[in-house]
C-alpha positions as a LaTeX table, in Angstrom:
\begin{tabular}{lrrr}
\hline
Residue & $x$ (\AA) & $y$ (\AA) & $z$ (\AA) \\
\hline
Unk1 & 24.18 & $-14.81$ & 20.93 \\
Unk2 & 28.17 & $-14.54$ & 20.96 \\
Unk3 & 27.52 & $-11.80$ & 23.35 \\
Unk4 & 25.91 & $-13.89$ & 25.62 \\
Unk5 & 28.64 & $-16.54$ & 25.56 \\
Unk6 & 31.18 & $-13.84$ & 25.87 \\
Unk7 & 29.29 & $-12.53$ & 29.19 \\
Unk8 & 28.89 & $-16.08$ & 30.61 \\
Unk9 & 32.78 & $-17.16$ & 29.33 \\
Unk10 & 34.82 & $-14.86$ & 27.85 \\
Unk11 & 37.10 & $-17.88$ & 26.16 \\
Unk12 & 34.06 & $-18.53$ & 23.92 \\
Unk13 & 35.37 & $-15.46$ & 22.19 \\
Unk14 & 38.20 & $-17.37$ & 20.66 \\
Unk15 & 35.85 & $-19.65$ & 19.32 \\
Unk16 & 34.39 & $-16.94$ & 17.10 \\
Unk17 & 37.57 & $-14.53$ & 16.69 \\
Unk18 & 38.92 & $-16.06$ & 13.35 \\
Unk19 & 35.60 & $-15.96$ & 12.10 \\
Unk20 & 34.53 & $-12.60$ & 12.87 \\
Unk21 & 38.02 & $-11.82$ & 11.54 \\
Unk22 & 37.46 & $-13.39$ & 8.01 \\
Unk23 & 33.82 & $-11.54$ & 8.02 \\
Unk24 & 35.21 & $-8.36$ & 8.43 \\
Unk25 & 38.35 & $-8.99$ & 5.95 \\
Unk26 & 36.50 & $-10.47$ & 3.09 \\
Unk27 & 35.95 & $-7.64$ & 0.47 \\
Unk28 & 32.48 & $-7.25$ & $-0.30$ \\
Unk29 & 32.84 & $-8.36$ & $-4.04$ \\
Unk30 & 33.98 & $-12.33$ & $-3.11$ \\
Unk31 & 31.41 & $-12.51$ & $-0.54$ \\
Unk32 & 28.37 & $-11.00$ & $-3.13$ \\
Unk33 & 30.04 & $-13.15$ & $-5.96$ \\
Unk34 & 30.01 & $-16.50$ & $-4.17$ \\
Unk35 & 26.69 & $-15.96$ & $-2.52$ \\
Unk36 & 24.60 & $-15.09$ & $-5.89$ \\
Unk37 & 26.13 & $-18.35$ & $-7.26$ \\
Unk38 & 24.66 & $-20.20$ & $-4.19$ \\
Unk39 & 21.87 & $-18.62$ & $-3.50$ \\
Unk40 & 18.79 & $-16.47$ & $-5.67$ \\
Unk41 & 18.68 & $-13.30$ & $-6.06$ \\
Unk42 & 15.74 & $-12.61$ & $-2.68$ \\
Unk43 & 17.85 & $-14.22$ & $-0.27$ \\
Unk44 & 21.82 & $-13.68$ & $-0.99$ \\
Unk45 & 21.40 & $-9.45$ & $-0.57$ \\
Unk46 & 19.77 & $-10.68$ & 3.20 \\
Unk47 & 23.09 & $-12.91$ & 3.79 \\
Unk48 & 25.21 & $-10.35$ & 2.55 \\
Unk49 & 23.64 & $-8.14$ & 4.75 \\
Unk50 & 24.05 & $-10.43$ & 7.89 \\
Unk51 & 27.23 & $-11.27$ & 6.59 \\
Unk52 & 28.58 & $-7.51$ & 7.10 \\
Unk53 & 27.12 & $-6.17$ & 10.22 \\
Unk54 & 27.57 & $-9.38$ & 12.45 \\
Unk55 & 31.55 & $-8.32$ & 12.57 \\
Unk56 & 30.22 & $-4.84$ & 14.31 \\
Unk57 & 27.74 & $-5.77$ & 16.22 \\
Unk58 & 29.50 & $-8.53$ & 17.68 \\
Unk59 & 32.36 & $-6.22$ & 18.54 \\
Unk60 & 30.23 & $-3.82$ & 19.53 \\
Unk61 & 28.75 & $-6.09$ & 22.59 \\
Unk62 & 32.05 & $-7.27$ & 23.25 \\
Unk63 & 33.07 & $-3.93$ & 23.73 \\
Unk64 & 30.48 & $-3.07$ & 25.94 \\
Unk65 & 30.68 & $-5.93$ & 28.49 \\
Unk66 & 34.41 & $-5.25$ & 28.67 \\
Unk67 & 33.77 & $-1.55$ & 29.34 \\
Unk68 & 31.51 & $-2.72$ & 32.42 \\
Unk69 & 33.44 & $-2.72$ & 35.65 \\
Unk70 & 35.83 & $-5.72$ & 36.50 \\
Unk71 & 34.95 & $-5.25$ & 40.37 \\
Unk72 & 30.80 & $-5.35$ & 39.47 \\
Unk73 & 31.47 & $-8.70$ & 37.27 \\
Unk74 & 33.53 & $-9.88$ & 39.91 \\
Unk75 & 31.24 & $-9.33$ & 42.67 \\
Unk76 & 28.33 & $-10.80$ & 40.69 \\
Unk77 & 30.38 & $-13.93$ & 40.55 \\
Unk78 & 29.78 & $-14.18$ & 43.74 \\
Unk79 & 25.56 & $-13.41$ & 44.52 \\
Unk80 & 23.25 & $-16.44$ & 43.95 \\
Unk81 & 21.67 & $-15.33$ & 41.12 \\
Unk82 & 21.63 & $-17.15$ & 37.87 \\
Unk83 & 23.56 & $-16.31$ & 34.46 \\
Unk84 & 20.25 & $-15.81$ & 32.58 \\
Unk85 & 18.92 & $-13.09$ & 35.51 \\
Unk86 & 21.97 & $-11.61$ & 35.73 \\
Unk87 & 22.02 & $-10.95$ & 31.74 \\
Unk88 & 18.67 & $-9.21$ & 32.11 \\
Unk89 & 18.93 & $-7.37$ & 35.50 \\
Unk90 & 22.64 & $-6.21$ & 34.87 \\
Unk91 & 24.17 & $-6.45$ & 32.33 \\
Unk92 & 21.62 & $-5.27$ & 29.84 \\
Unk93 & 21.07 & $-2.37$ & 31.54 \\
Unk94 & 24.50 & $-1.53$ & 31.87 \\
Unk95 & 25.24 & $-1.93$ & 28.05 \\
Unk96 & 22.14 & $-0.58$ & 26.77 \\
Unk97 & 23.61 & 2.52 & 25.32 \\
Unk98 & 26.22 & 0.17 & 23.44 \\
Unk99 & 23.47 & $-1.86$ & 21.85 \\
Unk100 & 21.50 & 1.54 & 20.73 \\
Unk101 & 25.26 & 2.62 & 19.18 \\
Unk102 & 25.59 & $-1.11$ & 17.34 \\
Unk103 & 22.17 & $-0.70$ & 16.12 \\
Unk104 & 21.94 & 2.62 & 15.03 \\
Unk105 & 25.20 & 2.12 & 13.19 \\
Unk106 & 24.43 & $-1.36$ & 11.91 \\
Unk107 & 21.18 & $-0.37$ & 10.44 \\
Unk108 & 22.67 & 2.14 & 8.58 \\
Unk109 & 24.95 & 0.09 & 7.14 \\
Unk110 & 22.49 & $-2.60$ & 6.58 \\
Unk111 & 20.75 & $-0.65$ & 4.31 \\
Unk112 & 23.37 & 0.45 & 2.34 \\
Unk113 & 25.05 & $-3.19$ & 1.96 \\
Unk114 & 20.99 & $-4.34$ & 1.35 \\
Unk115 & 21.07 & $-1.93$ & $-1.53$ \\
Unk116 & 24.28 & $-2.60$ & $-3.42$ \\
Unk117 & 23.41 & $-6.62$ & $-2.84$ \\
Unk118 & 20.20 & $-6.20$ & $-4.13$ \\
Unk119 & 21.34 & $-3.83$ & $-6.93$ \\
Unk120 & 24.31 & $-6.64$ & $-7.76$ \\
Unk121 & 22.22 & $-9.74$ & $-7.01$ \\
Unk122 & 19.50 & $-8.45$ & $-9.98$ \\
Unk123 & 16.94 & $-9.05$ & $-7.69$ \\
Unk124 & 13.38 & $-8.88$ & $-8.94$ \\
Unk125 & 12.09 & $-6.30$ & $-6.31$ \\
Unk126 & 13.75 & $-3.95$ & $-4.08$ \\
Unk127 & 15.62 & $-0.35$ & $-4.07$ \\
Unk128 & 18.82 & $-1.92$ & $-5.33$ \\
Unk129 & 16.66 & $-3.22$ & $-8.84$ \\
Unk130 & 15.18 & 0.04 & $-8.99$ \\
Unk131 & 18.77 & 1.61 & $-8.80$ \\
Unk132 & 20.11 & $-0.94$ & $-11.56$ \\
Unk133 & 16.96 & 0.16 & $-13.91$ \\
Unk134 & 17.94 & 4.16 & $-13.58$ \\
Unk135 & 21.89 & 3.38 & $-14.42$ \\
Unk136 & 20.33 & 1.65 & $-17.52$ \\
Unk137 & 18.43 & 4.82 & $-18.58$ \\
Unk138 & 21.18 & 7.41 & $-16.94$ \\
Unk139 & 17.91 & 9.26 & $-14.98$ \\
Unk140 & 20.13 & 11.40 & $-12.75$ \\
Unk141 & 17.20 & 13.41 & $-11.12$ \\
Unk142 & 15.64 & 9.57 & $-10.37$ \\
Unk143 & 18.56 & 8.75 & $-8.88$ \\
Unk144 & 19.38 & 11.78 & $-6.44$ \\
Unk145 & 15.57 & 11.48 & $-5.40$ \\
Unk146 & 16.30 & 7.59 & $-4.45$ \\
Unk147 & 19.60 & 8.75 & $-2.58$ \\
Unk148 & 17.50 & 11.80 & $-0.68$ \\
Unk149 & 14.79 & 9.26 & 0.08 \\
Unk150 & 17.32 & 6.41 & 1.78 \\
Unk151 & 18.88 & 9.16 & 3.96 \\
Unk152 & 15.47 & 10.20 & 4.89 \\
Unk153 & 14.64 & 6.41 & 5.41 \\
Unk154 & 17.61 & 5.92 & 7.46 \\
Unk155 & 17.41 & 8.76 & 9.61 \\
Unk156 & 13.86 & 8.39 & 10.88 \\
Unk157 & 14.70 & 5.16 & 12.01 \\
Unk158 & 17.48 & 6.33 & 14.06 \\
Unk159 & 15.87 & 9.14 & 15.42 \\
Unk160 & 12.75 & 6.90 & 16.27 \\
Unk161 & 15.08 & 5.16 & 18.22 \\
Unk162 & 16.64 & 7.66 & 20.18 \\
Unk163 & 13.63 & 8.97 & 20.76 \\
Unk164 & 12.32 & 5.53 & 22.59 \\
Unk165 & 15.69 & 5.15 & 24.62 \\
Unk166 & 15.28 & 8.98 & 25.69 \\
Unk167 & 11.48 & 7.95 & 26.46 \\
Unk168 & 12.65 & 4.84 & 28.28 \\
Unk169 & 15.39 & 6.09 & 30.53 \\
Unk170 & 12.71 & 9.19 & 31.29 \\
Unk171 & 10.37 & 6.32 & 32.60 \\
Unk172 & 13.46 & 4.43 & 34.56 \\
Unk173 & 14.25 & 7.55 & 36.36 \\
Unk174 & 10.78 & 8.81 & 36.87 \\
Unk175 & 10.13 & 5.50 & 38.87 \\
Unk176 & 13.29 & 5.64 & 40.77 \\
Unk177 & 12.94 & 9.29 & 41.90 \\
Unk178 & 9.57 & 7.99 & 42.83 \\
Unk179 & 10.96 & 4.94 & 44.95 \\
\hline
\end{tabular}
């Protein structure tokens, strides 16, 4: 959504600078501390979650509409077409390989920060309780296979994903060749 605004107006991005500033300065600990206290132990590890990899992705999308040519944008500016079409028609498009890189490296992280706010929220289910319950018992071997398992985990999903994009733009060039 703050990419959006920053597409359509680019001063919207002061509106959300000190905040996406304080996101990504807040250590971990304060932020995992003061959400357990407000919240139980199945929803604060999701907030935590959001919590870190908003700050990237947001920066991410702002990085990638202000890699996108000044003279395009400006020309845009200038067709009858409306905000919403030109979000869809251009700009995505153009950025698409920006969003892949937030996501890839945002999901990563997710899981990660998912983990350690499970594992420090004592939630009831989830890899992070699992993780708590080996440290208890000191079950090395347990907890390599866990480690082994979340890289496998992890890198499925981004390979999935590159696979689709690869897939997609084979489909996007296949039908303008054709044209």
């Amino acid at each position: 959504i703050v990419g959006m605004l920053y597409i359509w107006k680019k001063e919207s991005y002061a509106f959300f600078s000190p905040i996406v500033t304080a996101m990504r300065s807040i250590p971990f600990i304060i932020i995992s501390i003061f959400l357990v206290i407000l919240f139980d132990d199945t929803i604060s590890p999701l907030i935590i979650t959001i919590l870190v990899i908003l700050p990237i992705s947001i920066q991410g999308i702002i990085t990638a509409v202000d890699n996108i040519d000044q003279v395009l944008k400006e020309d845009l500016k200038m067709m009858p077409i409306s905000a919403l079409k030109s979000m869809f028609i251009v700009y995505m498009p153009l950025i698409k390989e920006y969003i892949l890189m937030v996501f890839i490296q945002s999901f990563g992280l997710g899981v990660k920060v998912m983990i350690m706010g499970e594992f420090f929220a004592y939630s009831k289910i989830g890899i992070g309780r699992t993780l708590a319950s080996i440290k208890s018992g000191y079950v090395m071997d347990e907890l390599i296979a866990w480690g082994i398992l979340i890289v496998i985990m992890v890198g499925i999903v981004e390979i999935a994903t590159q696979y689709l994009v690869r897939r997609q733009n084979k489909k996007i060039n296949k039908n303008k060749e054709a044209k």
